[in-house]
JSON list of C-alpha atoms in Angstrom, two decimals:
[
{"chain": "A", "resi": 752, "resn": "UNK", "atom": "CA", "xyz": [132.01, 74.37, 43.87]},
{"chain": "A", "resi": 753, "resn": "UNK", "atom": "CA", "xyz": [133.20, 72.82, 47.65]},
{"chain": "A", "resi": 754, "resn": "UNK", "atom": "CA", "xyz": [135.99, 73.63, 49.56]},
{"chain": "A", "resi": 755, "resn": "UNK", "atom": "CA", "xyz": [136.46, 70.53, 51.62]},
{"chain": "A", "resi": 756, "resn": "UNK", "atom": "CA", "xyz": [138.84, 70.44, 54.64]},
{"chain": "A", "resi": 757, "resn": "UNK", "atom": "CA", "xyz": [139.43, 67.06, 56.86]},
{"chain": "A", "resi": 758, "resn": "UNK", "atom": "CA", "xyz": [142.06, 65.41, 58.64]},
{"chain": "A", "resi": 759, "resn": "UNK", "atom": "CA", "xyz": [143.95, 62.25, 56.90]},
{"chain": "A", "resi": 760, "resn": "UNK", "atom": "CA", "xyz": [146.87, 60.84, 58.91]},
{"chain": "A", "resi": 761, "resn": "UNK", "atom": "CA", "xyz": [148.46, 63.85, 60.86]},
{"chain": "A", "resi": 762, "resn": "UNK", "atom": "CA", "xyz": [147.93, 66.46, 57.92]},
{"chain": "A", "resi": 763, "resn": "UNK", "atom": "CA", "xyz": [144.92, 68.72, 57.23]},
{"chain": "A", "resi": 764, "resn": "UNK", "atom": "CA", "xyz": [143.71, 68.75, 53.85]},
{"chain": "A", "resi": 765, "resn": "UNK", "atom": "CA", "xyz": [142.09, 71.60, 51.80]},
{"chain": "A", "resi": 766, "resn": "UNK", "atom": "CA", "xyz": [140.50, 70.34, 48.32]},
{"chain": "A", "resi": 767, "resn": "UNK", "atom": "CA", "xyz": [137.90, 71.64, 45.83]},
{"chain": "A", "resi": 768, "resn": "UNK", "atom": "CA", "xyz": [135.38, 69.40, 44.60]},
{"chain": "A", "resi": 769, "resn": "UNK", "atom": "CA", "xyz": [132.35, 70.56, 42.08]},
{"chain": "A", "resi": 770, "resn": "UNK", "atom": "CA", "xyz": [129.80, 67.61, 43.97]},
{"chain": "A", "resi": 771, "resn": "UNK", "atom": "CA", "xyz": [129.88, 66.41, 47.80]},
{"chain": "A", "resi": 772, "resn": "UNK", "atom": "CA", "xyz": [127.11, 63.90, 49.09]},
{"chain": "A", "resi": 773, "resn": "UNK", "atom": "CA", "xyz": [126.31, 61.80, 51.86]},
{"chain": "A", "resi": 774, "resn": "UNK", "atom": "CA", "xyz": [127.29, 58.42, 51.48]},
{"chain": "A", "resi": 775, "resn": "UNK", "atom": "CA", "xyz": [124.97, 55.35, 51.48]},
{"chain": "A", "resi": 776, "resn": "UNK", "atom": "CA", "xyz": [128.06, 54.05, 53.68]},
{"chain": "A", "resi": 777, "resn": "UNK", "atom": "CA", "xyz": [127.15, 54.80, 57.01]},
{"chain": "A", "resi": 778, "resn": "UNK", "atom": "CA", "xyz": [129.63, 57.61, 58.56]},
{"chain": "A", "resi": 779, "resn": "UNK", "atom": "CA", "xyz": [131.14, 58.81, 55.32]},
{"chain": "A", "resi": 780, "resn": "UNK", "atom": "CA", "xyz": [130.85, 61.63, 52.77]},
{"chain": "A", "resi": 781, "resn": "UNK", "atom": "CA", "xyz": [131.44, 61.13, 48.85]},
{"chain": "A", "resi": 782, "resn": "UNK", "atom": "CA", "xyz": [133.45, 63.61, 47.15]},
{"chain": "A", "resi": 783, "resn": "UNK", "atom": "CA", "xyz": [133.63, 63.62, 43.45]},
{"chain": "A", "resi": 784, "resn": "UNK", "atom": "CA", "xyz": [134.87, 65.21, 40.52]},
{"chain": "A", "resi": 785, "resn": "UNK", "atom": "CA", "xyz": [138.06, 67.03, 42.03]},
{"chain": "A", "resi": 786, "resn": "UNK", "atom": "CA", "xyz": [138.99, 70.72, 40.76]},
{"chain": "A", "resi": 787, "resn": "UNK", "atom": "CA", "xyz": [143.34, 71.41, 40.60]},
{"chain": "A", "resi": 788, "resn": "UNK", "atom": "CA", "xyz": [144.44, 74.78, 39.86]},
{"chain": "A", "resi": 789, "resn": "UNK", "atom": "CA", "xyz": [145.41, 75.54, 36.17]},
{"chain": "A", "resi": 790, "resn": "UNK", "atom": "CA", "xyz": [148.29, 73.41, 34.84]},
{"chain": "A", "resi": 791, "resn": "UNK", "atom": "CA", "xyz": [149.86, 76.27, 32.94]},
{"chain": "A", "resi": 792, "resn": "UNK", "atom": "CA", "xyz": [151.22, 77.98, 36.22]},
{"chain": "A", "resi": 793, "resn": "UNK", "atom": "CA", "xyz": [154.66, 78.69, 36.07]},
{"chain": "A", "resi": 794, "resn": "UNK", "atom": "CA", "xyz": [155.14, 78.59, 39.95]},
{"chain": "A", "resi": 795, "resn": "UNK", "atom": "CA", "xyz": [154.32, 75.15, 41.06]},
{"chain": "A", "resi": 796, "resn": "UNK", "atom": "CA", "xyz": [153.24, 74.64, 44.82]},
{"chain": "A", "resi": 797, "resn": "UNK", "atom": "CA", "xyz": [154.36, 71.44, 45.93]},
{"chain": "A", "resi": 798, "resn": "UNK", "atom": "CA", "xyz": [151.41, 71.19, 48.17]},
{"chain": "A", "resi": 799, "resn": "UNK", "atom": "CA", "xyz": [148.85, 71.44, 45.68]},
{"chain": "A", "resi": 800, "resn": "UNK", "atom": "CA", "xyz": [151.49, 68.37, 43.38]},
{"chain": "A", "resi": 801, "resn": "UNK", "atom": "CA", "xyz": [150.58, 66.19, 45.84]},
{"chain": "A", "resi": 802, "resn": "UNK", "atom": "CA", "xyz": [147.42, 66.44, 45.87]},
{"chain": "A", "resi": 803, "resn": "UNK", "atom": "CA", "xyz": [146.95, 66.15, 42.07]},
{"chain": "A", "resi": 804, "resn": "UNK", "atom": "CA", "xyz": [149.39, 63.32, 42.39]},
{"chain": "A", "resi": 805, "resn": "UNK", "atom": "CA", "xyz": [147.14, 61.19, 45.07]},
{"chain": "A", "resi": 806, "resn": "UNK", "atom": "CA", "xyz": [143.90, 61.68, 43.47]},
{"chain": "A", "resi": 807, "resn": "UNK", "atom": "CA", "xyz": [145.08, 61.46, 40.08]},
{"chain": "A", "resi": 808, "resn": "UNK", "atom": "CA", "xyz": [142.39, 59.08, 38.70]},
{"chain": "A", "resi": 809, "resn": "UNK", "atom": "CA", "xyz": [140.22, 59.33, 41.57]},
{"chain": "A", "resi": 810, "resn": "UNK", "atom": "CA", "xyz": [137.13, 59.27, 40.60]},
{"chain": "A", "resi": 811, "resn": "UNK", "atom": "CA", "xyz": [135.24, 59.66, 43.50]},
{"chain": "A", "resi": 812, "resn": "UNK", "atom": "CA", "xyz": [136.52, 59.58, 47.33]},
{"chain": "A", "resi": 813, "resn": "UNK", "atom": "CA", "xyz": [134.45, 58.57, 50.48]},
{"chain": "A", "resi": 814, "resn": "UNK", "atom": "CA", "xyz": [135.68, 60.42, 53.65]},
{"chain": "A", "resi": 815, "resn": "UNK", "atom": "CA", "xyz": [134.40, 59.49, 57.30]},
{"chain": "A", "resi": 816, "resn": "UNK", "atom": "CA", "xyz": [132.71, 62.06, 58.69]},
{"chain": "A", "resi": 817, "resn": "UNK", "atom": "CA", "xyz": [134.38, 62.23, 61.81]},
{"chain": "A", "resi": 818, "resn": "UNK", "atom": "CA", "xyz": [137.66, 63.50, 59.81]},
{"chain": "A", "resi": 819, "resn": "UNK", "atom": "CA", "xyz": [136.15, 66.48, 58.53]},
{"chain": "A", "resi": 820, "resn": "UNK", "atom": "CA", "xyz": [136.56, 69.87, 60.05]},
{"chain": "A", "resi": 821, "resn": "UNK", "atom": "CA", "xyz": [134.74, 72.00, 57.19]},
{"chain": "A", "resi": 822, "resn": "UNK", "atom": "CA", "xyz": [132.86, 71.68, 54.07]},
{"chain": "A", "resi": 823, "resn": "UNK", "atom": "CA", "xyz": [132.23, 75.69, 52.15]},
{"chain": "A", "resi": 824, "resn": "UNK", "atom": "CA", "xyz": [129.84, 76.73, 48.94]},
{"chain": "A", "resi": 825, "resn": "UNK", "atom": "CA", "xyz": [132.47, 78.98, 47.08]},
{"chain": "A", "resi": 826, "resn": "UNK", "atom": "CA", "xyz": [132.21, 80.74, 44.05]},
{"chain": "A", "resi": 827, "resn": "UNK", "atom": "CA", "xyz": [135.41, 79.43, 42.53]},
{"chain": "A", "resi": 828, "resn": "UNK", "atom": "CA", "xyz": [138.07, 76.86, 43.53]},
{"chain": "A", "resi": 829, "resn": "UNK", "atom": "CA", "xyz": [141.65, 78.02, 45.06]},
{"chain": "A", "resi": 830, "resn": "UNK", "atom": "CA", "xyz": [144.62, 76.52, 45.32]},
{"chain": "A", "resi": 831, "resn": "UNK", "atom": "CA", "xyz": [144.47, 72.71, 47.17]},
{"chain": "A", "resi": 832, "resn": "UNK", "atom": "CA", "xyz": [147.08, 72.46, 50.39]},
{"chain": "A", "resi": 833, "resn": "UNK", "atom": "CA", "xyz": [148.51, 69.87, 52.74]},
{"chain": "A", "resi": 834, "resn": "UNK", "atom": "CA", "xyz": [149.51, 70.79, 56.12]},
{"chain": "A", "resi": 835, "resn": "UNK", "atom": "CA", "xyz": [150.86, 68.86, 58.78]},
{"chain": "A", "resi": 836, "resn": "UNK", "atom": "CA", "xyz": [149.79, 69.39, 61.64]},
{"chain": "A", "resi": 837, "resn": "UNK", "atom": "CA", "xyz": [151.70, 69.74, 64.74]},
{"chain": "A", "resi": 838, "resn": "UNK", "atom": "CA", "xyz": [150.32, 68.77, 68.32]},
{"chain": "A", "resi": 839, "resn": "UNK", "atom": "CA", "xyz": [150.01, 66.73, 71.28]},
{"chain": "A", "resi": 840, "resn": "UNK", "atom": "CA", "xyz": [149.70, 62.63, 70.75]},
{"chain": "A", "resi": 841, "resn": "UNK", "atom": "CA", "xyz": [147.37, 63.16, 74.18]},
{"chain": "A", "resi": 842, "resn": "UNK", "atom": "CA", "xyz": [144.60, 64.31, 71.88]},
{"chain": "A", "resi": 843, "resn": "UNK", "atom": "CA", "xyz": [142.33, 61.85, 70.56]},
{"chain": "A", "resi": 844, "resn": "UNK", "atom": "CA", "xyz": [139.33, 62.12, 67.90]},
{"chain": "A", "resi": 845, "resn": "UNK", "atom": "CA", "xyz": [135.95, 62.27, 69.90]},
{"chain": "A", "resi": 846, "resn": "UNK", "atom": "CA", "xyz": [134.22, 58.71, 69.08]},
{"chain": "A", "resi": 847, "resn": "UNK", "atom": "CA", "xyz": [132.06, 58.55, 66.29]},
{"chain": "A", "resi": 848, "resn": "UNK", "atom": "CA", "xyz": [129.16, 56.17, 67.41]},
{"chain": "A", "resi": 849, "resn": "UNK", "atom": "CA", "xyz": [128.54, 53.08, 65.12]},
{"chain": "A", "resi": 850, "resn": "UNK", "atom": "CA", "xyz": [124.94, 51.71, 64.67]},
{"chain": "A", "resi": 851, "resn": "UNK", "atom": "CA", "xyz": [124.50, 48.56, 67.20]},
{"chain": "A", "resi": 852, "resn": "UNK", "atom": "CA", "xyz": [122.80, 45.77, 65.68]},
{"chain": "A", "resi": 853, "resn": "UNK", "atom": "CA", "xyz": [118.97, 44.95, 66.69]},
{"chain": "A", "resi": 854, "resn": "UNK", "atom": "CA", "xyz": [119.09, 41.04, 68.03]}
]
């Protein structure tokens, strides 16, 4: 089991995924087969709704590299979040170099 956290437009994202790879797609990481809390909860977190609701029928995600922050081996999932987060618009995302083509 993975705890995966990475950054997708202004909000960090926690999810738990049972396999993680590296892509064959230069630059990105394959995450598949996403783990949700148990549906029988009576206390929903809306946080964890959304995700559930965006990667209902996912079946397998590819995330660039640059976006992620963290990947963990745990023993067993917890609850997915969403946070936004909150800072300056004068930070920018170190470049991630792209291959050059050979002429």
């Amino acid at each position: 089991m993975y705890k995966v956290v990475f950054y997708n437009r202004n909000q960090l994202y926690e999810v738990y995924a049972r396999a993680i790879f590296q892509s064959e797609m230069y630059g990105f990481i394959e995450v598949e087969e996403f783990v949700f809390g148990e549906r029988a909860k009576l206390v929903v977190d809306p946080s964890e709704e959304k995700l559930k609701n965006e990667f209902a029928g996912v079946k397998r995600s590819y995330i660039p590299m640059h976006n992620i922050v963290r990947i963990d081996e745990v023993e067993k999932e917890g609850p997915g979040k969403v946070v936004d987060v909150k800072g300056s618009d004068n930070v920018r995302p170190f470049p991630f170099p792209s291959p050059t083509p050979n002429d």
